[in-house]
Amino acid sequence: MDAFQQFLKTFFDWQAMGEVIPSMLTVGLPNTLILAISSGILGSLLGLVLAIMGISRNPIPRWIARIYTDILRGLPAILVIVIIGIGLGPILRQTMGITNPFPLGIFALTLMAAAYMGEIFRSGIQSVDKGQLEASRALGFSYGSAMLLVVIPQGIRRVLPALVNQLIHLIKDSSLIYMLGLLASQREIYRVGNDAAANSGNMSPLIAAGLLYLCMTIPLTHLVNFIDKRMREGRAPKIEPDEAAAVVGKGA
Amino acid sequence: MSDFNSGSLTASNIHLAFGNNKVLRGIDLHVPQGTTASVIGPSGSGKSTLLRVMNRLIEPDQGDIQLDGRSVLQDNPDELRRRIGMVFQQFNLFPHKTVVDNVSLALHKIKKLPKDQARAKAMEQLELVGLAHKADARPGNLSGGQQQRVAIARALAMEPEVMFFDEATSALDPELVKGVLALMTDLAKGGMTMVVVTHEMGFSRNVSDTVTFMDAGVVVETGSPDQLFSEPKTERLKGFLSDVL
Ligand SMILES: Nc1ncnc2c1ncn2[C@@H]1O[C@H](COP(=O)(O)OP(=O)(O)OP(=O)(O)O)[C@@H](O)[C@H]1O
Ligand SMILES: [Mg+2]
């Protein structure tokens, strides 16, 4: 067998791929999606709380958010997953009788996602023109209501592309959960591919896993670009020249 | 457009500093009920800051502010601001909400009107400024003049006792200025108490009851439009008028 044949056999063995694809789609894909989406949602919520703490006028919540963010963003993902997933396992088992490491995986991913998303939300909220807060307050809204009703919703809208980006990161980082010793039914895409590769001594199942990741991440990347462009350029504004027609009332 | 529930406004001896920058140095301004006071002066003289202090977006370091003869410095500032409408140079409409929602938001959330009533009232206000047909548009799709009229409707919907205008037409293309000034003139004639910071000397002269000229944080001259524009007493006002007229 020449080198090229060897290469094809190692990476593009259709039979080996065909064998792994069913379990990859029925077991791996749902688990990857559960991990990414649930930590994405929980991470957004916690991130929003961190962002609100981060822009607080009170320095204590501001510092808590700062320290949390610096730590969780500064550590390698694998370290956090192992420390939380394996380290907290026995404690959870003793206190709550939970023996399943899967939720701990979601928890670890959530904690990290929140740190990134918190920074995204904060910068979005802070980029809202300060005239918005001023106009709301001039109407009689309290600082809190003005932030909640007017400023924060605009800040969130603005960072939608960055949030989808985080979802892409989560889809990829969810593969790190393989460290936690999950049940066969809890394996995500990478672990399914890795097990099959180990059994057959062939890389093709991992190539299949890679293709499946790309099927999710590439469209999302383009979605990010699309939203980004749409927001930057906006829908073509249509302004009608009815200014003169609308001159008002008696005193005009 | 008439019969506002308007009140008088008096600011006395207002002082305010940003750090070492003494922006307001003992300002007095009295605006009787139903009258329009215009405030003119060079850039940086403290006109915008004075408006923001009078509705307590910024708290004064010293001085008193009275609405209808009663000091409001002890009141809850949020409640005070509900009684004073404010219109900004940059409109500051909420871009993520439709035109009618811009106007009804505070009616619903602050005045606690049920959603349908808040909307109905907002529609009435939009009718008054000639923009009911834009109710469901986004502010971004309106011209500057239309946006400013929506901003005025938004402020009026709260039934304020006093209206503040901070260079409401400065950001508008020249051909759009007229519609907004016409609306402000209507309000003035309808008996609203107004404080109008403006570079529109025509409006100041023809519509306002009193004109106040500020420079470097003090009131240099104040009086009737005729007094200030025809017989300016100080060199500073003479110089300012020859620059802007
Ligand atoms: N939030 C702020 N913090 C610090 N300094 C400020 C602030 N707002 C205004 N100032 C300063 O106060 C002074 C007066 O500003 P203000 O905006 O009241 O002037 P103005 O008369 O409205 O001028 P313009 O005609 O340009 O609008 C300026 O020196 C300005 O730099
Ligand atoms: Mg100003």
Coordinates of C-alpha atoms and ligand atoms in Angstrom, one line a residue:
Chain A
M1 CA 0.0 0.0 0.0
D2 CA 1.5 3.3 -1.0
A3 CA 1.5 6.4 1.3
F4 CA -1.6 7.9 -0.3
Q5 CA -3.6 4.7 0.1
Q6 CA -2.4 4.7 3.7
F7 CA -3.5 8.3 4.2
L8 CA -7.0 7.6 2.8
K9 CA -7.4 4.5 4.9
T10 CA -6.4 6.3 8.0
F11 CA -8.5 9.4 7.6
F12 CA -11.3 8.6 5.1
D13 CA -12.3 5.1 5.8
W14 CA -15.9 5.3 4.7
Q15 CA -16.8 2.1 6.4
A16 CA -15.4 3.2 9.8
M17 CA -17.2 6.5 9.4
G18 CA -20.4 4.9 8.4
E19 CA -20.3 2.7 11.5
V20 CA -19.8 5.6 13.9
I21 CA -22.2 8.1 12.3
P22 CA -25.5 6.7 13.8
S23 CA -24.3 6.9 17.4
M24 CA -22.7 10.2 16.7
L25 CA -26.0 11.6 15.5
T26 CA -28.2 9.9 18.1
V27 CA -25.9 10.2 21.1
G28 CA -23.1 12.6 20.4
L29 CA -25.0 15.4 18.7
P30 CA -27.8 15.7 21.2
N31 CA -25.4 15.7 24.1
T32 CA -23.2 18.3 22.5
L33 CA -26.2 20.5 21.9
I34 CA -27.5 20.0 25.4
L35 CA -24.1 21.0 26.8
A36 CA -23.6 24.0 24.5
I37 CA -27.1 25.4 24.6
S38 CA -27.8 24.9 28.3
S39 CA -24.5 26.4 29.3
G40 CA -25.1 29.1 26.7
I41 CA -28.4 30.1 28.2
L42 CA -27.3 29.8 31.9
G43 CA -24.0 31.5 31.0
S44 CA -26.0 34.4 29.4
L45 CA -28.1 34.9 32.5
L46 CA -25.2 34.8 34.9
G47 CA -23.2 36.9 32.4
L48 CA -26.0 39.5 32.5
V49 CA -25.9 39.6 36.3
L50 CA -22.1 40.0 36.1
A51 CA -22.5 42.8 33.6
I52 CA -25.1 44.6 35.8
M53 CA -22.8 44.2 38.8
G54 CA -19.9 45.5 36.6
I55 CA -21.6 48.7 35.8
S56 CA -23.0 49.2 39.3
R57 CA -22.4 52.6 40.9
N58 CA -21.5 50.6 44.1
P59 CA -17.9 49.5 44.0
I60 CA -18.4 46.2 45.9
P61 CA -20.5 44.4 43.2
R62 CA -18.2 45.9 40.6
W63 CA -15.1 44.4 42.3
I64 CA -16.8 41.0 42.7
A65 CA -17.6 40.9 39.0
R66 CA -14.1 42.1 38.1
I67 CA -12.4 39.4 40.2
Y68 CA -14.7 36.6 39.0
T69 CA -14.2 37.6 35.4
D70 CA -10.5 37.9 35.6
I71 CA -10.1 34.5 37.2
L72 CA -12.5 32.5 35.0
R73 CA -11.2 34.1 31.8
G74 CA -7.6 33.6 32.8
L75 CA -7.8 29.8 33.4
P76 CA -7.6 27.1 30.7
A77 CA -11.0 25.6 30.1
I78 CA -9.7 22.1 30.7
L79 CA -8.5 23.1 34.2
V80 CA -11.8 24.5 35.2
I81 CA -13.7 21.5 33.9
V82 CA -11.5 19.0 35.7
I83 CA -11.5 21.0 38.9
I84 CA -15.3 21.5 38.9
G85 CA -16.3 18.3 37.3
I86 CA -14.0 15.9 39.2
G87 CA -13.3 18.0 42.2
L88 CA -16.9 18.8 43.1
G89 CA -18.1 15.3 42.2
P90 CA -17.6 13.7 45.7
I91 CA -19.0 16.7 47.5
L92 CA -22.2 16.6 45.4
R93 CA -22.5 12.9 46.0
Q94 CA -22.2 13.3 49.7
T95 CA -24.5 16.3 50.1
M96 CA -27.1 15.7 47.5
G97 CA -26.6 12.2 46.3
I98 CA -25.9 13.3 42.8
T99 CA -23.5 10.9 41.1
N100 CA -23.9 12.2 37.5
P101 CA -20.9 14.3 36.3
F102 CA -22.9 15.6 33.3
P103 CA -24.5 18.5 35.2
L104 CA -21.1 19.4 36.6
G105 CA -19.8 19.6 33.1
I106 CA -22.7 22.1 32.2
F107 CA -21.9 24.0 35.4
A108 CA -18.2 24.3 34.6
L109 CA -19.0 25.5 31.0
T110 CA -21.6 27.9 32.4
L111 CA -19.1 29.5 34.8
M112 CA -16.6 30.1 32.0
A113 CA -19.2 31.3 29.5
A114 CA -20.6 33.7 32.0
A115 CA -17.2 35.4 32.4
Y116 CA -16.9 36.0 28.7
M117 CA -20.6 36.9 28.2
G118 CA -20.5 39.3 31.1
E119 CA -17.7 41.2 29.5
I120 CA -19.6 41.2 26.2
F121 CA -22.8 42.5 27.8
R122 CA -21.0 45.1 29.8
S123 CA -19.3 46.6 26.8
G124 CA -22.6 46.5 24.9
I125 CA -24.4 48.3 27.7
Q126 CA -21.7 50.8 28.2
S127 CA -21.7 51.6 24.5
V128 CA -25.3 52.8 24.6
D129 CA -25.4 56.6 24.1
K130 CA -25.7 58.3 27.5
G131 CA -28.5 60.5 26.1
Q132 CA -30.7 57.4 26.4
L133 CA -30.2 57.2 30.1
E134 CA -30.6 61.0 30.4
A135 CA -33.8 61.0 28.3
S136 CA -35.3 58.2 30.4
R137 CA -34.4 59.9 33.6
A138 CA -35.9 63.2 32.4
L139 CA -39.2 61.4 31.8
G140 CA -39.1 60.4 35.5
F141 CA -37.7 56.9 35.4
S142 CA -35.5 55.9 38.3
Y143 CA -31.9 54.9 37.5
G144 CA -32.8 51.2 37.8
S145 CA -35.9 51.3 35.6
A146 CA -34.1 53.4 33.0
M147 CA -31.3 50.9 32.8
L148 CA -33.7 47.9 32.7
L149 CA -36.2 49.3 30.3
V150 CA -34.1 51.4 28.0
V151 CA -30.4 51.0 28.2
I152 CA -29.8 47.3 28.9
P153 CA -32.1 46.1 26.1
Q154 CA -30.3 48.2 23.6
G155 CA -26.9 47.0 24.9
I156 CA -28.0 43.3 24.6
R157 CA -29.2 43.8 21.0
R158 CA -25.9 45.3 20.0
V159 CA -23.9 42.3 21.2
L160 CA -26.0 39.6 19.6
P161 CA -23.2 38.6 17.1
A162 CA -20.7 38.3 19.9
L163 CA -23.1 36.1 21.8
V164 CA -23.5 33.8 18.9
N165 CA -19.7 33.6 18.8
Q166 CA -19.7 32.4 22.3
L167 CA -22.2 29.7 21.4
I168 CA -19.6 28.6 18.8
H169 CA -16.9 28.4 21.5
L170 CA -19.3 26.4 23.7
I171 CA -20.0 23.9 21.0
K172 CA -16.3 23.3 20.6
D173 CA -15.4 23.5 24.3
S174 CA -18.1 21.1 25.3
S175 CA -15.8 18.4 23.9
L176 CA -13.6 18.9 26.9
I177 CA -16.3 17.2 29.0
Y178 CA -14.9 13.9 27.8
M179 CA -12.5 14.2 30.8
L180 CA -15.3 13.6 33.3
G181 CA -15.9 9.9 32.8
L182 CA -19.4 10.0 31.5
L183 CA -21.8 7.1 30.8
A184 CA -21.9 5.8 27.3
S185 CA -25.2 7.5 26.8
Q186 CA -23.8 10.8 27.9
R187 CA -20.9 11.0 25.4
E188 CA -20.8 14.0 23.2
I189 CA -19.6 14.1 19.6
Y190 CA -15.9 14.1 20.3
R191 CA -16.0 11.3 22.8
V192 CA -18.1 9.1 20.5
G193 CA -15.6 9.7 17.7
N194 CA -12.6 9.2 20.0
D195 CA -13.9 5.9 21.4
A196 CA -14.6 4.6 17.9
A197 CA -11.1 5.7 16.8
A198 CA -9.5 4.0 19.7
N199 CA -11.4 0.7 19.1
S200 CA -10.6 0.6 15.4
G201 CA -7.2 2.2 15.5
N202 CA -8.4 4.5 12.7
M203 CA -8.8 8.3 12.6
S204 CA -11.8 8.3 10.4
P205 CA -14.4 8.5 13.2
L206 CA -12.7 11.7 14.4
I207 CA -12.8 13.1 11.0
A208 CA -16.5 12.4 11.0
A209 CA -16.7 14.2 14.4
G210 CA -14.9 17.2 12.9
L211 CA -17.2 17.4 10.0
L212 CA -20.2 17.3 12.3
Y213 CA -18.7 20.2 14.3
L214 CA -18.1 22.2 11.2
C215 CA -21.7 21.6 10.1
M216 CA -22.8 23.5 13.2
T217 CA -20.0 26.1 13.6
I218 CA -19.6 27.3 10.0
P219 CA -23.3 28.2 9.5
L220 CA -23.2 30.0 12.9
T221 CA -20.1 31.9 11.9
H222 CA -21.9 33.1 8.8
L223 CA -24.9 34.0 10.9
V224 CA -22.6 36.1 13.1
N225 CA -21.3 37.9 10.0
F226 CA -24.9 38.4 8.7
I227 CA -26.3 39.9 11.9
D228 CA -23.2 42.0 12.2
K229 CA -23.5 43.4 8.7
R230 CA -27.2 43.9 9.1
M231 CA -26.7 45.8 12.3
R232 CA -23.9 47.9 11.0
E233 CA -25.7 48.9 7.8
G234 CA -29.2 48.7 9.1
R235 CA -32.2 48.2 6.9
A236 CA -32.3 50.9 4.3
P237 CA -34.0 53.8 6.0
K238 CA -37.0 55.2 4.2
I239 CA -37.6 58.8 5.0
E240 CA -40.5 60.4 3.4
P241 CA -40.4 64.1 2.5
D242 CA -43.7 64.9 4.3
E243 CA -42.0 67.3 6.7
A244 CA -43.8 70.3 5.1
A245 CA -47.2 68.6 5.1
A246 CA -47.0 68.0 8.8
V247 CA -46.4 71.5 10.0
V248 CA -48.5 71.7 13.0
G249 CA -51.6 73.3 14.4
K250 CA -52.8 76.8 14.8
G251 CA -49.8 78.8 15.7
A252 CA -47.8 77.7 12.7
Chain B
M1 CA -53.4 72.9 21.9
S2 CA -54.1 74.9 25.0
D3 CA -54.9 74.8 28.7
F4 CA -51.8 73.1 30.0
N5 CA -51.7 72.4 33.7
S6 CA -48.6 74.6 33.7
G7 CA -46.8 76.1 36.7
S8 CA -44.2 78.7 37.5
L9 CA -40.6 77.9 37.9
T10 CA -38.0 79.8 39.9
A11 CA -34.3 79.0 40.3
S12 CA -32.4 81.1 42.7
N13 CA -28.7 81.5 43.3
I14 CA -27.8 78.2 41.6
H15 CA -24.2 77.2 42.0
L16 CA -22.6 74.1 40.4
A17 CA -19.0 73.1 39.8
F18 CA -17.6 70.0 38.0
G19 CA -14.5 69.6 40.0
N20 CA -12.7 72.9 39.8
N21 CA -14.7 74.1 36.8
K22 CA -17.3 76.5 38.3
V23 CA -20.0 76.1 35.6
L24 CA -22.9 77.9 37.3
R25 CA -22.1 80.8 39.6
G26 CA -25.2 82.1 41.2
I27 CA -27.9 81.9 38.5
D28 CA -31.4 83.4 39.1
L29 CA -34.2 82.6 36.7
H30 CA -37.9 83.2 37.2
V31 CA -40.4 81.9 34.7
P32 CA -44.0 82.9 35.5
Q33 CA -46.7 80.4 34.8
G34 CA -47.6 80.1 31.1
T35 CA -44.7 82.1 29.9
T36 CA -41.7 81.3 27.8
A37 CA -38.2 82.2 28.9
S38 CA -35.4 81.8 26.3
V39 CA -31.8 81.4 27.4
I40 CA -29.1 82.4 25.0
G41 CA -25.3 82.6 25.4
P42 CA -22.1 81.4 23.9
S43 CA -21.0 77.8 23.9
G44 CA -19.9 76.5 27.3
S45 CA -21.6 79.3 29.2
G46 CA -23.6 76.6 31.2
K47 CA -27.0 76.7 29.5
S48 CA -27.5 73.0 29.2
T49 CA -26.1 72.5 32.7
L50 CA -28.6 75.0 34.1
L51 CA -31.5 73.0 32.6
R52 CA -30.1 69.8 34.0
V53 CA -29.8 71.3 37.4
M54 CA -33.3 72.7 37.3
N55 CA -34.8 69.2 36.8
R56 CA -32.2 67.7 39.1
L57 CA -30.5 65.5 36.5
I58 CA -27.6 67.1 38.2
E59 CA -27.9 68.2 41.8
P60 CA -26.9 71.9 42.5
D61 CA -24.2 72.6 45.0
Q62 CA -26.1 75.5 46.3
G63 CA -29.4 77.4 45.6
D64 CA -33.0 76.7 45.4
I65 CA -35.5 75.5 42.8
Q66 CA -39.2 76.2 43.2
L67 CA -42.1 74.8 41.2
D68 CA -45.3 76.8 41.8
G69 CA -43.7 78.6 44.6
R70 CA -42.6 75.5 46.5
S71 CA -39.1 74.3 46.9
V72 CA -38.6 70.9 45.2
L73 CA -35.1 70.1 46.4
Q74 CA -36.4 67.9 49.2
D75 CA -38.7 66.0 46.8
N76 CA -37.9 62.7 45.2
P77 CA -36.0 63.8 42.1
D78 CA -37.8 61.1 39.9
E79 CA -41.1 62.6 40.9
L80 CA -39.9 66.1 40.2
R81 CA -38.8 65.1 36.7
R82 CA -42.2 63.7 35.9
R83 CA -43.5 67.3 36.3
I84 CA -40.9 68.8 33.9
G85 CA -40.7 67.7 30.3
M86 CA -37.4 67.9 28.5
V87 CA -36.4 67.9 24.8
F88 CA -32.8 67.4 23.7
Q89 CA -30.7 68.5 20.8
Q90 CA -30.1 64.9 19.8
F91 CA -33.8 63.8 20.3
N92 CA -32.8 60.8 22.3
L93 CA -35.7 58.7 21.2
F94 CA -35.5 55.0 22.1
P95 CA -34.3 53.4 18.8
H96 CA -35.5 49.9 19.8
K97 CA -39.1 50.9 20.3
T98 CA -41.7 52.1 17.8
V99 CA -42.7 55.7 17.7
V100 CA -45.9 55.1 19.7
D101 CA -44.1 52.9 22.2
N102 CA -41.6 55.8 22.7
V103 CA -44.5 58.0 23.8
S104 CA -46.5 55.4 25.7
L105 CA -43.6 53.8 27.7
A106 CA -43.6 56.3 30.5
L107 CA -47.4 56.5 30.6
H108 CA -47.6 52.8 31.1
K109 CA -44.6 52.2 33.4
I110 CA -44.6 55.5 35.4
K111 CA -48.2 56.7 35.3
K112 CA -49.4 53.1 35.4
L113 CA -52.0 53.5 32.7
P114 CA -53.1 50.2 31.3
K115 CA -51.4 49.4 28.0
D116 CA -54.4 50.2 25.7
Q117 CA -55.0 53.5 27.5
A118 CA -51.4 54.4 27.4
R119 CA -51.3 53.7 23.7
A120 CA -54.5 55.7 23.1
K121 CA -53.1 58.7 24.9
A122 CA -49.8 58.4 23.0
M123 CA -51.8 58.3 19.7
E124 CA -53.5 61.6 20.8
Q125 CA -50.1 63.2 21.4
L126 CA -48.8 62.0 18.1
E127 CA -51.9 63.4 16.4
L128 CA -51.1 66.8 17.9
V129 CA -47.6 66.8 16.5
G130 CA -48.9 65.5 13.1
L131 CA -47.2 62.1 13.3
A132 CA -50.0 59.6 14.1
H133 CA -49.3 58.0 10.7
K134 CA -45.8 57.1 11.9
A135 CA -47.0 55.4 15.0
D136 CA -45.6 52.0 14.1
A137 CA -42.3 53.2 12.5
R138 CA -39.0 53.0 14.2
P139 CA -37.4 56.4 15.1
G140 CA -34.5 55.6 12.8
N141 CA -36.8 55.7 9.8
L142 CA -38.0 59.2 10.6
S143 CA -36.4 62.5 9.5
G144 CA -34.7 64.5 12.3
G145 CA -37.6 67.0 12.4
Q146 CA -40.1 64.1 12.8
Q147 CA -38.0 62.6 15.5
Q148 CA -37.9 65.8 17.4
R149 CA -41.6 66.2 17.2
V150 CA -42.0 62.7 18.5
A151 CA -39.7 63.6 21.4
I152 CA -41.9 66.6 22.1
A153 CA -45.0 64.4 22.1
R154 CA -43.2 62.0 24.4
A155 CA -42.5 64.8 26.9
L156 CA -46.0 66.3 26.6
A157 CA -47.7 63.0 27.1
M158 CA -46.6 63.1 30.7
E159 CA -48.6 66.3 31.1
P160 CA -45.7 68.3 32.5
E161 CA -46.1 71.6 34.2
V162 CA -43.0 73.0 32.6
M163 CA -41.1 72.1 29.4
F164 CA -37.4 72.5 28.8
F165 CA -35.9 72.6 25.3
D166 CA -32.1 72.3 25.0
E167 CA -31.3 73.5 21.5
A168 CA -34.1 71.4 20.1
T169 CA -33.5 72.5 16.5
S170 CA -29.7 72.7 16.4
A171 CA -29.2 69.2 15.0
L172 CA -31.8 69.6 12.3
D173 CA -31.3 70.4 8.6
P174 CA -32.4 74.0 8.0
E175 CA -35.5 72.9 6.1
L176 CA -36.7 70.9 9.0
V177 CA -36.3 73.6 11.7
K178 CA -39.5 75.3 10.8
G179 CA -41.8 72.5 11.7
V180 CA -40.3 72.1 15.1
L181 CA -40.3 75.8 15.9
A182 CA -43.9 76.0 14.8
L183 CA -44.8 73.3 17.3
M184 CA -42.8 75.1 20.1
T185 CA -44.6 78.3 19.2
D186 CA -48.0 76.5 19.5
L187 CA -47.0 75.3 22.9
A188 CA -45.9 78.7 24.1
K189 CA -49.1 80.3 22.8
G190 CA -51.1 77.5 24.4
G191 CA -49.9 78.5 27.8
M192 CA -47.2 76.1 28.5
T193 CA -44.4 77.3 30.9
M194 CA -41.2 76.9 28.9
V195 CA -37.5 77.3 29.2
V196 CA -35.9 77.3 25.8
V197 CA -32.2 77.2 25.3
T198 CA -31.7 78.2 21.7
H199 CA -29.5 79.6 19.0
E200 CA -32.6 80.6 17.1
M201 CA -32.6 84.3 17.7
G202 CA -35.8 84.7 15.7
F203 CA -37.7 82.4 18.0
S204 CA -36.1 84.0 21.1
R205 CA -37.1 87.5 19.9
N206 CA -40.6 86.8 18.6
V207 CA -42.0 84.0 20.8
S208 CA -40.4 84.3 24.2
D209 CA -41.7 86.6 27.0
T210 CA -38.3 87.0 28.5
V211 CA -34.8 86.5 27.3
T212 CA -31.9 85.6 29.6
F213 CA -28.3 86.0 28.3
M214 CA -25.8 83.8 30.1
D215 CA -22.0 83.9 29.9
A216 CA -19.4 82.0 31.9
G217 CA -21.9 80.7 34.4
V218 CA -23.7 84.0 35.3
V219 CA -26.8 85.8 34.0
V220 CA -25.4 88.9 32.3
E221 CA -28.7 90.4 31.2
T222 CA -32.3 89.5 31.4
G223 CA -35.5 91.2 30.3
S224 CA -38.0 91.4 27.5
P225 CA -36.9 90.4 24.0
D226 CA -37.1 94.1 22.9
Q227 CA -34.8 95.2 25.7
L228 CA -32.2 92.6 25.0
F229 CA -32.2 92.6 21.3
S230 CA -32.8 96.3 20.6
E231 CA -31.0 97.9 23.6
P232 CA -28.3 95.5 24.9
K233 CA -26.7 97.2 27.9
T234 CA -23.5 95.2 28.3
E235 CA -20.6 94.8 26.0
R236 CA -20.7 91.1 26.3
L237 CA -24.3 90.9 25.0
K238 CA -23.5 93.4 22.2
G239 CA -20.6 91.3 21.2
F240 CA -22.6 88.0 21.3
L241 CA -25.4 89.5 19.3
S242 CA -23.1 90.9 16.6
D243 CA -21.6 87.4 16.4
V244 CA -24.9 85.5 16.0
L245 CA -27.1 87.9 14.2
Ligands
LIG1 N1 -20.9 66.1 32.9 C1 -20.0 67.1 32.9 N2 -18.8 66.9 33.5 C2 -17.8 67.8 33.5 N3 -17.9 69.0 32.9 C3 -19.1 69.3 32.3 C4 -20.1 68.3 32.2 N4 -21.2 68.9 31.5 C5 -20.7 70.1 31.1 N5 -19.5 70.3 31.6 C6 -18.7 71.6 31.4 O1 -19.6 72.6 31.8 C7 -19.4 73.8 31.0 C8 -20.8 74.2 30.5 O2 -21.3 73.3 29.7 P1 -22.8 73.4 29.1 O3 -23.0 72.1 28.3 O4 -23.7 73.7 30.1 O5 -22.7 74.6 28.1 P2 -23.7 75.2 27.1 O6 -23.9 76.6 27.4 O7 -24.9 74.3 27.0 O8 -22.9 75.1 25.7 P3 -23.4 74.7 24.3 O9 -24.0 76.0 23.7 O10 -22.1 74.4 23.5 O11 -24.4 73.6 24.4 C9 -18.4 73.4 29.9 O12 -17.2 73.9 30.3 C10 -18.4 71.9 30.0 O13 -17.2 71.4 29.6
MG2 MG -25.7 73.0 25.6

